[in-house]
Amino acid sequence: MNLPSVPAGTPLRAQTWPLNTRPVVSVLICTYNHRAYLRDCLDNVLAQITDFPVEVIVHDDASSDGTADLVRQYAERFPACVQAVLQSENQLSQGRKPRPLIRPLARGEFVAMCDGDDFWRDALKLQKQVDWLRAHPEHVLCFHDAFYHDAGGRSLNERNLIPEARRDYTARELRELRWGWMLMGTMLHRNIPLDLPPEYALVPNGDAFFPMLLAAHGGAKYMDDIEPMAYRQSPVSRWTSRPLREQRAMSARTYLLISAYFLRIGEFEVAHSLLTRQLPNYVNSYLLEVGVLKLVTQQPADWVLEPDKKS
């Protein structure tokens, strides 16, 4: 793709491109009752410095706190790159998750995602990730780490990935979910159509399906030269706002349903690995959290700590 150039160091908010120029990256932002946090998210996306065009698609799931009004303001202020998708009725409550609703709108060669209460902290995130994936066609995605932040946006100095999980992953490891819960907001992946299975609609943590399905097209690169993003522990977060015991139960249910998916499609070896190696860790964590005796033998989490030596 031959694109006109923009002055070096120009952030997205100040870039201009010819009409109907296809974006290189589509940034998909899902938001619900995030008005108190969304400016941090959008301002840091628009602060990205790139030498290519980027589109920003913001989906609001019928918020009740004025989030939609804020999304409209940004779309009106930055019409060249910000597109608003505003629901009049909440879709999640009807069993329709936001990400699959807006993925078909992405026109970019690559896709990045971010939730409306989180924000990026490296202005060169997209540029670094695009440059790397273009130079390495054998990989389907790249990712980096995240710091937990409180509702006010202050860092808690706690990283999402344990040190052993800050590494590259083979396609096989992605397929078998032997990766350390990389966050969607840290990833950039190739814009490949994904056929989401029916189990996706049932799992509490649907994000696990994306790397698993993308694995058909390559592995994942961990990039430690990108400043970790801010993963906010806000009272409106669908994950961090829940008690730890509920998070454990949701993780166990996610693994159980993904195992059911692999059983249904006949990948019995992968299902066996999930059921006997990964799932017991989450079940045990939940049982410990609620004060019940261990009913399942604890298994070491070597599926995260040990790189795949078979691929």
mmCIF file of C-alpha atoms in Angstrom:
data_model
loop_
_atom_site.group_PDB
_atom_site.id
_atom_site.type_symbol
_atom_site.label_atom_id
_atom_site.label_comp_id
_atom_site.label_asym_id
_atom_site.label_seq_id
_atom_site.Cartn_x
_atom_site.Cartn_y
_atom_site.Cartn_z
ATOM 1 C CA MET A 1 0.000 0.000 0.000
ATOM 2 C CA ASN A 2 1.516 3.313 -1.102
ATOM 3 C CA LEU A 3 0.464 6.038 1.301
ATOM 4 C CA PRO A 4 1.331 9.718 1.416
ATOM 5 C CA SER A 5 3.549 10.589 4.344
ATOM 6 C CA VAL A 6 2.735 12.634 7.421
ATOM 7 C CA PRO A 7 5.293 14.721 9.304
ATOM 8 C CA ALA A 8 7.314 12.620 11.727
ATOM 9 C CA GLY A 9 5.950 12.634 15.252
ATOM 10 C CA THR A 10 2.387 13.527 14.252
ATOM 11 C CA PRO A 11 -0.229 11.974 16.572
ATOM 12 C CA LEU A 12 -3.454 10.530 15.216
ATOM 13 C CA ARG A 13 -5.508 13.512 16.357
ATOM 14 C CA ALA A 14 -3.534 15.784 14.007
ATOM 15 C CA GLN A 15 -3.133 13.491 11.006
ATOM 16 C CA THR A 16 -4.906 14.040 7.687
ATOM 17 C CA TRP A 17 -5.209 11.455 4.927
ATOM 18 C CA PRO A 18 -6.915 11.465 1.533
ATOM 19 C CA LEU A 19 -10.614 10.635 1.615
ATOM 20 C CA ASN A 20 -11.403 6.889 1.614
ATOM 21 C CA THR A 21 -7.822 5.919 2.497
ATOM 22 C CA ARG A 22 -7.904 2.416 3.933
ATOM 23 C CA PRO A 23 -6.599 2.363 7.518
ATOM 24 C CA VAL A 24 -3.654 0.170 8.390
ATOM 25 C CA VAL A 25 -4.955 -0.374 11.927
ATOM 26 C CA SER A 26 -8.507 -0.552 13.237
ATOM 27 C CA VAL A 27 -8.757 0.239 16.953
ATOM 28 C CA LEU A 28 -11.929 -1.243 18.434
ATOM 29 C CA ILE A 29 -13.066 0.223 21.755
ATOM 30 C CA CYS A 30 -15.921 -1.300 23.737
ATOM 31 C CA THR A 31 -17.500 0.832 26.416
ATOM 32 C CA TYR A 32 -20.362 0.697 28.882
ATOM 33 C CA ASN A 33 -20.888 3.253 31.664
ATOM 34 C CA HIS A 34 -17.291 4.401 31.256
ATOM 35 C CA ARG A 35 -17.857 8.153 31.108
ATOM 36 C CA ALA A 36 -15.546 8.762 34.083
ATOM 37 C CA TYR A 37 -12.691 6.916 32.356
ATOM 38 C CA LEU A 38 -13.249 7.131 28.602
ATOM 39 C CA ARG A 39 -11.314 10.368 28.067
ATOM 40 C CA ASP A 40 -8.141 8.652 29.298
ATOM 41 C CA CYS A 41 -8.733 5.844 26.826
ATOM 42 C CA LEU A 42 -9.538 7.972 23.779
ATOM 43 C CA ASP A 43 -6.945 10.676 24.440
ATOM 44 C CA ASN A 44 -4.182 8.081 24.664
ATOM 45 C CA VAL A 45 -5.356 6.331 21.496
ATOM 46 C CA LEU A 46 -5.427 9.650 19.650
ATOM 47 C CA ALA A 47 -1.934 10.396 20.998
ATOM 48 C CA GLN A 48 -0.526 7.414 19.097
ATOM 49 C CA ILE A 49 2.264 8.469 16.739
ATOM 50 C CA THR A 50 2.197 6.511 13.479
ATOM 51 C CA ASP A 51 3.279 6.863 9.864
ATOM 52 C CA PHE A 52 0.063 5.170 8.718
ATOM 53 C CA PRO A 53 -3.687 5.884 8.995
ATOM 54 C CA VAL A 54 -5.719 4.480 11.866
ATOM 55 C CA GLU A 55 -9.472 4.240 12.363
ATOM 56 C CA VAL A 56 -10.988 4.243 15.849
ATOM 57 C CA ILE A 57 -14.374 2.546 16.221
ATOM 58 C CA VAL A 58 -16.074 3.129 19.580
ATOM 59 C CA HIS A 59 -19.016 0.915 20.545
ATOM 60 C CA ASP A 60 -21.242 2.026 23.411
ATOM 61 C CA ASP A 61 -23.669 -0.585 24.698
ATOM 62 C CA ALA A 62 -26.520 1.761 25.699
ATOM 63 C CA SER A 63 -24.764 3.323 28.691
ATOM 64 C CA SER A 64 -26.866 5.134 31.285
ATOM 65 C CA ASP A 65 -24.180 7.560 32.513
ATOM 66 C CA GLY A 66 -23.685 9.804 29.489
ATOM 67 C CA THR A 67 -20.908 7.756 27.892
ATOM 68 C CA ALA A 68 -22.681 7.895 24.526
ATOM 69 C CA ASP A 69 -22.663 11.707 24.613
ATOM 70 C CA LEU A 70 -18.908 11.686 25.153
ATOM 71 C CA VAL A 71 -18.410 9.241 22.283
ATOM 72 C CA ARG A 72 -20.441 11.550 20.026
ATOM 73 C CA GLN A 73 -18.264 14.499 21.035
ATOM 74 C CA TYR A 74 -15.093 12.689 20.004
ATOM 75 C CA ALA A 75 -16.636 11.474 16.734
ATOM 76 C CA GLU A 76 -17.679 15.046 15.901
ATOM 77 C CA ARG A 77 -14.318 16.493 16.900
ATOM 78 C CA PHE A 78 -12.248 13.879 15.044
ATOM 79 C CA PRO A 79 -14.486 12.768 12.156
ATOM 80 C CA ALA A 80 -11.541 11.607 10.053
ATOM 81 C CA CYS A 81 -10.639 8.771 12.410
ATOM 82 C CA VAL A 82 -13.284 8.280 15.130
ATOM 83 C CA GLN A 83 -16.486 6.405 14.337
ATOM 84 C CA ALA A 84 -19.274 6.031 16.904
ATOM 85 C CA VAL A 85 -21.449 2.923 17.142
ATOM 86 C CA LEU A 86 -24.170 3.717 19.671
ATOM 87 C CA GLN A 87 -26.688 1.109 20.742
ATOM 88 C CA SER A 88 -30.179 2.146 21.822
ATOM 89 C CA GLU A 89 -30.650 -1.146 23.706
ATOM 90 C CA ASN A 90 -28.057 -3.023 25.717
ATOM 91 C CA GLN A 91 -26.792 -5.902 23.603
ATOM 92 C CA LEU A 92 -24.858 -7.836 26.242
ATOM 93 C CA SER A 93 -28.004 -8.351 28.309
ATOM 94 C CA GLN A 94 -29.515 -9.996 25.236
ATOM 95 C CA GLY A 95 -26.616 -12.414 24.861
ATOM 96 C CA ARG A 96 -24.730 -10.446 22.182
ATOM 97 C CA LYS A 97 -21.174 -9.576 23.170
ATOM 98 C CA PRO A 98 -19.803 -6.267 21.869
ATOM 99 C CA ARG A 99 -16.566 -7.417 20.210
ATOM 100 C CA PRO A 100 -18.192 -9.619 17.533
ATOM 101 C CA LEU A 101 -20.635 -6.798 16.775
ATOM 102 C CA ILE A 102 -17.915 -4.356 15.744
ATOM 103 C CA ARG A 103 -15.200 -6.665 14.365
ATOM 104 C CA PRO A 104 -16.897 -6.792 10.928
ATOM 105 C CA LEU A 105 -16.583 -2.988 10.758
ATOM 106 C CA ALA A 106 -12.773 -3.117 10.962
ATOM 107 C CA ARG A 107 -11.196 -2.185 7.614
ATOM 108 C CA GLY A 108 -7.589 -2.217 8.737
ATOM 109 C CA GLU A 109 -4.847 -4.688 7.918
ATOM 110 C CA PHE A 110 -4.398 -5.099 11.667
ATOM 111 C CA VAL A 111 -6.754 -4.883 14.654
ATOM 112 C CA ALA A 112 -6.131 -3.518 18.151
ATOM 113 C CA MET A 113 -8.682 -3.485 20.958
ATOM 114 C CA CYS A 114 -9.135 -1.604 24.210
ATOM 115 C CA ASP A 115 -11.884 -1.389 26.796
ATOM 116 C CA GLY A 116 -13.190 2.076 27.540
ATOM 117 C CA ASP A 117 -11.944 2.111 31.141
ATOM 118 C CA ASP A 118 -8.364 1.119 30.242
ATOM 119 C CA PHE A 119 -5.703 3.156 28.440
ATOM 120 C CA TRP A 120 -2.410 2.794 26.595
ATOM 121 C CA ARG A 121 0.742 4.365 28.016
ATOM 122 C CA ASP A 122 3.147 4.121 25.073
ATOM 123 C CA ALA A 123 2.592 6.585 22.211
ATOM 124 C CA LEU A 124 4.513 4.285 19.843
ATOM 125 C CA LYS A 125 2.612 1.113 20.715
ATOM 126 C CA LEU A 126 0.838 0.754 17.371
ATOM 127 C CA GLN A 127 3.862 1.774 15.303
ATOM 128 C CA LYS A 128 6.121 -0.747 17.046
ATOM 129 C CA GLN A 129 3.599 -3.561 16.758
ATOM 130 C CA VAL A 130 2.795 -2.928 13.091
ATOM 131 C CA ASP A 131 6.486 -2.729 12.189
ATOM 132 C CA TRP A 132 7.155 -6.029 13.940
ATOM 133 C CA LEU A 133 4.251 -7.961 12.426
ATOM 134 C CA ARG A 134 5.053 -6.709 8.938
ATOM 135 C CA ALA A 135 8.602 -7.981 9.350
ATOM 136 C CA HIS A 136 7.450 -11.357 10.715
ATOM 137 C CA PRO A 137 4.626 -12.823 8.607
ATOM 138 C CA GLU A 138 4.892 -16.131 10.473
ATOM 139 C CA HIS A 139 3.316 -14.519 13.554
ATOM 140 C CA VAL A 140 -0.363 -13.634 13.823
ATOM 141 C CA LEU A 141 -0.197 -11.330 16.842
ATOM 142 C CA CYS A 142 2.106 -9.481 19.193
ATOM 143 C CA PHE A 143 1.418 -8.290 22.717
ATOM 144 C CA HIS A 144 2.920 -6.576 25.737
ATOM 145 C CA ASP A 145 2.285 -6.349 29.465
ATOM 146 C CA ALA A 146 -0.068 -4.229 31.574
ATOM 147 C CA PHE A 147 0.024 -2.540 34.966
ATOM 148 C CA TYR A 148 -3.018 -2.623 37.213
ATOM 149 C CA HIS A 149 -4.359 0.868 37.930
ATOM 150 C CA ASP A 150 -6.948 1.998 40.448
ATOM 151 C CA ALA A 151 -10.174 3.752 39.491
ATOM 152 C CA GLY A 152 -8.390 7.099 39.600
ATOM 153 C CA GLY A 153 -5.817 5.971 37.051
ATOM 154 C CA ARG A 154 -2.941 5.580 39.522
ATOM 155 C CA SER A 155 -0.590 2.654 39.013
ATOM 156 C CA LEU A 156 -0.716 -0.074 41.654
ATOM 157 C CA ASN A 157 2.754 -1.280 40.553
ATOM 158 C CA GLU A 158 1.376 -4.745 39.918
ATOM 159 C CA ARG A 159 1.873 -6.314 36.507
ATOM 160 C CA ASN A 160 -0.642 -8.518 34.754
ATOM 161 C CA LEU A 161 1.859 -11.088 33.491
ATOM 162 C CA ILE A 162 4.096 -13.024 35.839
ATOM 163 C CA PRO A 163 7.760 -12.963 34.719
ATOM 164 C CA GLU A 164 7.630 -16.495 33.305
ATOM 165 C CA ALA A 165 4.668 -15.557 31.088
ATOM 166 C CA ARG A 166 6.485 -12.625 29.463
ATOM 167 C CA ARG A 167 7.682 -14.591 26.466
ATOM 168 C CA ASP A 168 6.774 -15.633 22.939
ATOM 169 C CA TYR A 169 4.181 -18.345 22.300
ATOM 170 C CA THR A 170 3.968 -20.877 19.513
ATOM 171 C CA ALA A 171 0.784 -21.413 17.546
ATOM 172 C CA ARG A 172 0.334 -24.691 19.380
ATOM 173 C CA GLU A 173 0.567 -22.987 22.775
ATOM 174 C CA LEU A 174 -2.000 -20.396 21.732
ATOM 175 C CA ARG A 175 -4.332 -23.116 20.506
ATOM 176 C CA GLU A 176 -4.039 -25.023 23.779
ATOM 177 C CA LEU A 177 -4.427 -21.852 25.888
ATOM 178 C CA ARG A 178 -0.949 -22.333 27.335
ATOM 179 C CA TRP A 179 -0.336 -18.617 27.624
ATOM 180 C CA GLY A 180 -0.441 -16.268 30.589
ATOM 181 C CA TRP A 181 -3.749 -14.467 30.045
ATOM 182 C CA MET A 182 -2.436 -11.729 27.812
ATOM 183 C CA LEU A 183 -4.978 -8.900 27.764
ATOM 184 C CA MET A 184 -6.805 -7.969 24.567
ATOM 185 C CA GLY A 185 -5.804 -4.341 25.054
ATOM 186 C CA THR A 186 -2.133 -5.284 24.759
ATOM 187 C CA MET A 187 -2.457 -7.166 21.477
ATOM 188 C CA LEU A 188 -2.235 -6.248 17.823
ATOM 189 C CA HIS A 189 -3.326 -9.010 15.465
ATOM 190 C CA ARG A 190 -3.827 -9.501 11.773
ATOM 191 C CA ASN A 191 -7.345 -8.773 10.584
ATOM 192 C CA ILE A 192 -8.420 -12.338 9.908
ATOM 193 C CA PRO A 193 -12.121 -13.278 9.846
ATOM 194 C CA LEU A 194 -12.904 -15.507 12.819
ATOM 195 C CA ASP A 195 -15.766 -17.976 12.968
ATOM 196 C CA LEU A 196 -16.728 -17.689 16.618
ATOM 197 C CA PRO A 197 -18.267 -20.966 17.857
ATOM 198 C CA PRO A 198 -21.507 -21.117 19.876
ATOM 199 C CA GLU A 199 -19.508 -21.717 23.061
ATOM 200 C CA TYR A 200 -18.145 -18.181 22.736
ATOM 201 C CA ALA A 201 -21.522 -16.707 23.679
ATOM 202 C CA LEU A 202 -21.572 -18.767 26.883
ATOM 203 C CA VAL A 203 -18.094 -18.267 28.328
ATOM 204 C CA PRO A 204 -17.620 -15.567 30.997
ATOM 205 C CA ASN A 205 -14.239 -14.615 29.490
ATOM 206 C CA GLY A 206 -14.773 -14.634 25.744
ATOM 207 C CA ASP A 207 -11.407 -12.980 25.103
ATOM 208 C CA ALA A 208 -9.742 -16.381 25.528
ATOM 209 C CA PHE A 209 -11.234 -17.464 22.223
ATOM 210 C CA PHE A 210 -9.468 -14.841 20.104
ATOM 211 C CA PRO A 211 -5.812 -15.973 20.516
ATOM 212 C CA MET A 212 -7.008 -19.587 20.396
ATOM 213 C CA LEU A 213 -8.672 -19.120 16.998
ATOM 214 C CA LEU A 214 -5.974 -16.814 15.635
ATOM 215 C CA ALA A 215 -3.450 -19.578 16.356
ATOM 216 C CA ALA A 216 -4.427 -21.213 13.062
ATOM 217 C CA HIS A 217 -2.390 -18.447 11.412
ATOM 218 C CA GLY A 218 0.748 -18.280 13.573
ATOM 219 C CA GLY A 219 2.277 -17.632 16.959
ATOM 220 C CA ALA A 220 2.547 -14.634 19.287
ATOM 221 C CA LYS A 221 5.453 -12.287 20.008
ATOM 222 C CA TYR A 222 5.939 -10.699 23.434
ATOM 223 C CA MET A 223 7.280 -7.144 23.108
ATOM 224 C CA ASP A 224 9.051 -5.880 26.213
ATOM 225 C CA ASP A 225 10.002 -2.582 24.572
ATOM 226 C CA ILE A 226 6.412 -1.314 24.834
ATOM 227 C CA GLU A 227 5.349 0.476 28.005
ATOM 228 C CA PRO A 228 2.714 -1.645 29.798
ATOM 229 C CA MET A 229 -0.845 -0.434 29.324
ATOM 230 C CA ALA A 230 -3.076 0.647 32.209
ATOM 231 C CA TYR A 231 -5.569 -2.050 33.166
ATOM 232 C CA ARG A 232 -7.996 -0.266 35.422
ATOM 233 C CA GLN A 233 -9.616 -1.912 38.440
ATOM 234 C CA SER A 234 -12.761 0.171 38.269
ATOM 235 C CA PRO A 235 -16.145 -0.423 39.913
ATOM 236 C CA VAL A 236 -17.736 -0.816 36.461
ATOM 237 C CA SER A 237 -15.265 -3.394 35.153
ATOM 238 C CA ARG A 238 -16.969 -6.677 34.288
ATOM 239 C CA TRP A 239 -13.945 -8.550 35.659
ATOM 240 C CA THR A 240 -11.964 -6.649 38.292
ATOM 241 C CA SER A 241 -15.099 -5.349 40.038
ATOM 242 C CA ARG A 242 -16.080 -8.898 40.993
ATOM 243 C CA PRO A 243 -14.950 -10.696 44.178
ATOM 244 C CA LEU A 244 -11.943 -12.966 43.733
ATOM 245 C CA ARG A 245 -14.006 -16.094 44.306
ATOM 246 C CA GLU A 246 -16.332 -15.070 41.490
ATOM 247 C CA GLN A 247 -13.373 -14.436 39.189
ATOM 248 C CA ARG A 248 -12.068 -17.943 39.967
ATOM 249 C CA ALA A 249 -15.463 -19.472 39.239
ATOM 250 C CA MET A 250 -15.707 -17.553 35.962
ATOM 251 C CA SER A 251 -12.236 -18.739 34.917
ATOM 252 C CA ALA A 252 -13.131 -22.355 35.697
ATOM 253 C CA ARG A 253 -16.346 -22.078 33.719
ATOM 254 C CA THR A 254 -14.455 -20.536 30.798
ATOM 255 C CA TYR A 255 -12.008 -23.448 30.672
ATOM 256 C CA LEU A 256 -14.813 -25.972 31.011
ATOM 257 C CA LEU A 257 -16.752 -24.501 28.085
ATOM 258 C CA ILE A 258 -13.639 -24.215 25.934
ATOM 259 C CA SER A 259 -12.923 -27.873 26.713
ATOM 260 C CA ALA A 260 -16.463 -28.665 25.564
ATOM 261 C CA TYR A 261 -15.716 -26.804 22.318
ATOM 262 C CA PHE A 262 -12.634 -28.923 21.651
ATOM 263 C CA LEU A 263 -14.536 -32.107 22.475
ATOM 264 C CA ARG A 264 -17.280 -31.100 20.057
ATOM 265 C CA ILE A 265 -14.868 -30.534 17.166
ATOM 266 C CA GLY A 266 -12.916 -33.709 17.904
ATOM 267 C CA GLU A 267 -9.665 -32.216 19.253
ATOM 268 C CA PHE A 268 -9.591 -34.629 22.170
ATOM 269 C CA GLU A 269 -5.914 -34.170 23.034
ATOM 270 C CA VAL A 270 -6.373 -30.436 23.570
ATOM 271 C CA ALA A 271 -9.560 -31.011 25.582
ATOM 272 C CA HIS A 272 -7.752 -33.565 27.745
ATOM 273 C CA SER A 273 -4.929 -31.099 28.423
ATOM 274 C CA LEU A 274 -7.377 -28.393 29.467
ATOM 275 C CA LEU A 275 -9.418 -30.699 31.685
ATOM 276 C CA THR A 276 -6.489 -32.378 33.426
ATOM 277 C CA ARG A 277 -3.815 -29.657 33.561
ATOM 278 C CA GLN A 278 -5.375 -26.200 33.442
ATOM 279 C CA LEU A 279 -8.917 -26.521 34.770
ATOM 280 C CA PRO A 280 -7.941 -28.111 38.143
ATOM 281 C CA ASN A 281 -5.862 -25.055 39.033
ATOM 282 C CA TYR A 282 -8.842 -22.746 38.675
ATOM 283 C CA VAL A 283 -11.220 -25.144 40.418
ATOM 284 C CA ASN A 284 -8.806 -25.504 43.331
ATOM 285 C CA SER A 285 -8.316 -21.748 43.546
ATOM 286 C CA TYR A 286 -12.070 -21.301 43.751
ATOM 287 C CA LEU A 287 -12.473 -24.013 46.406
ATOM 288 C CA LEU A 288 -9.714 -22.460 48.492
ATOM 289 C CA GLU A 289 -11.293 -19.033 48.122
ATOM 290 C CA VAL A 290 -14.663 -20.231 49.428
ATOM 291 C CA GLY A 291 -13.066 -22.267 52.220
ATOM 292 C CA VAL A 292 -13.875 -25.723 50.862
ATOM 293 C CA LEU A 293 -11.421 -28.622 51.070
ATOM 294 C CA LYS A 294 -9.381 -29.345 47.973
ATOM 295 C CA LEU A 295 -11.440 -31.780 45.960
ATOM 296 C CA VAL A 296 -9.208 -31.751 42.893
ATOM 297 C CA THR A 297 -5.489 -32.512 42.926
ATOM 298 C CA GLN A 298 -3.453 -29.351 42.494
ATOM 299 C CA GLN A 299 -1.412 -29.282 39.301
ATOM 300 C CA PRO A 300 1.579 -26.995 38.729
ATOM 301 C CA ALA A 301 0.932 -24.321 36.128
ATOM 302 C CA ASP A 302 3.746 -25.571 33.885
ATOM 303 C CA TRP A 303 1.533 -24.928 30.859
ATOM 304 C CA VAL A 304 2.378 -21.242 31.332
ATOM 305 C CA LEU A 305 5.864 -21.485 32.774
ATOM 306 C CA GLU A 306 7.441 -23.987 30.386
ATOM 307 C CA PRO A 307 7.921 -22.974 26.744
ATOM 308 C CA ASP A 308 6.589 -25.462 24.202
ATOM 309 C CA LYS A 309 9.398 -27.821 23.202
ATOM 310 C CA LYS A 310 7.273 -29.950 20.869
ATOM 311 C CA SER A 311 6.612 -27.356 18.174
#
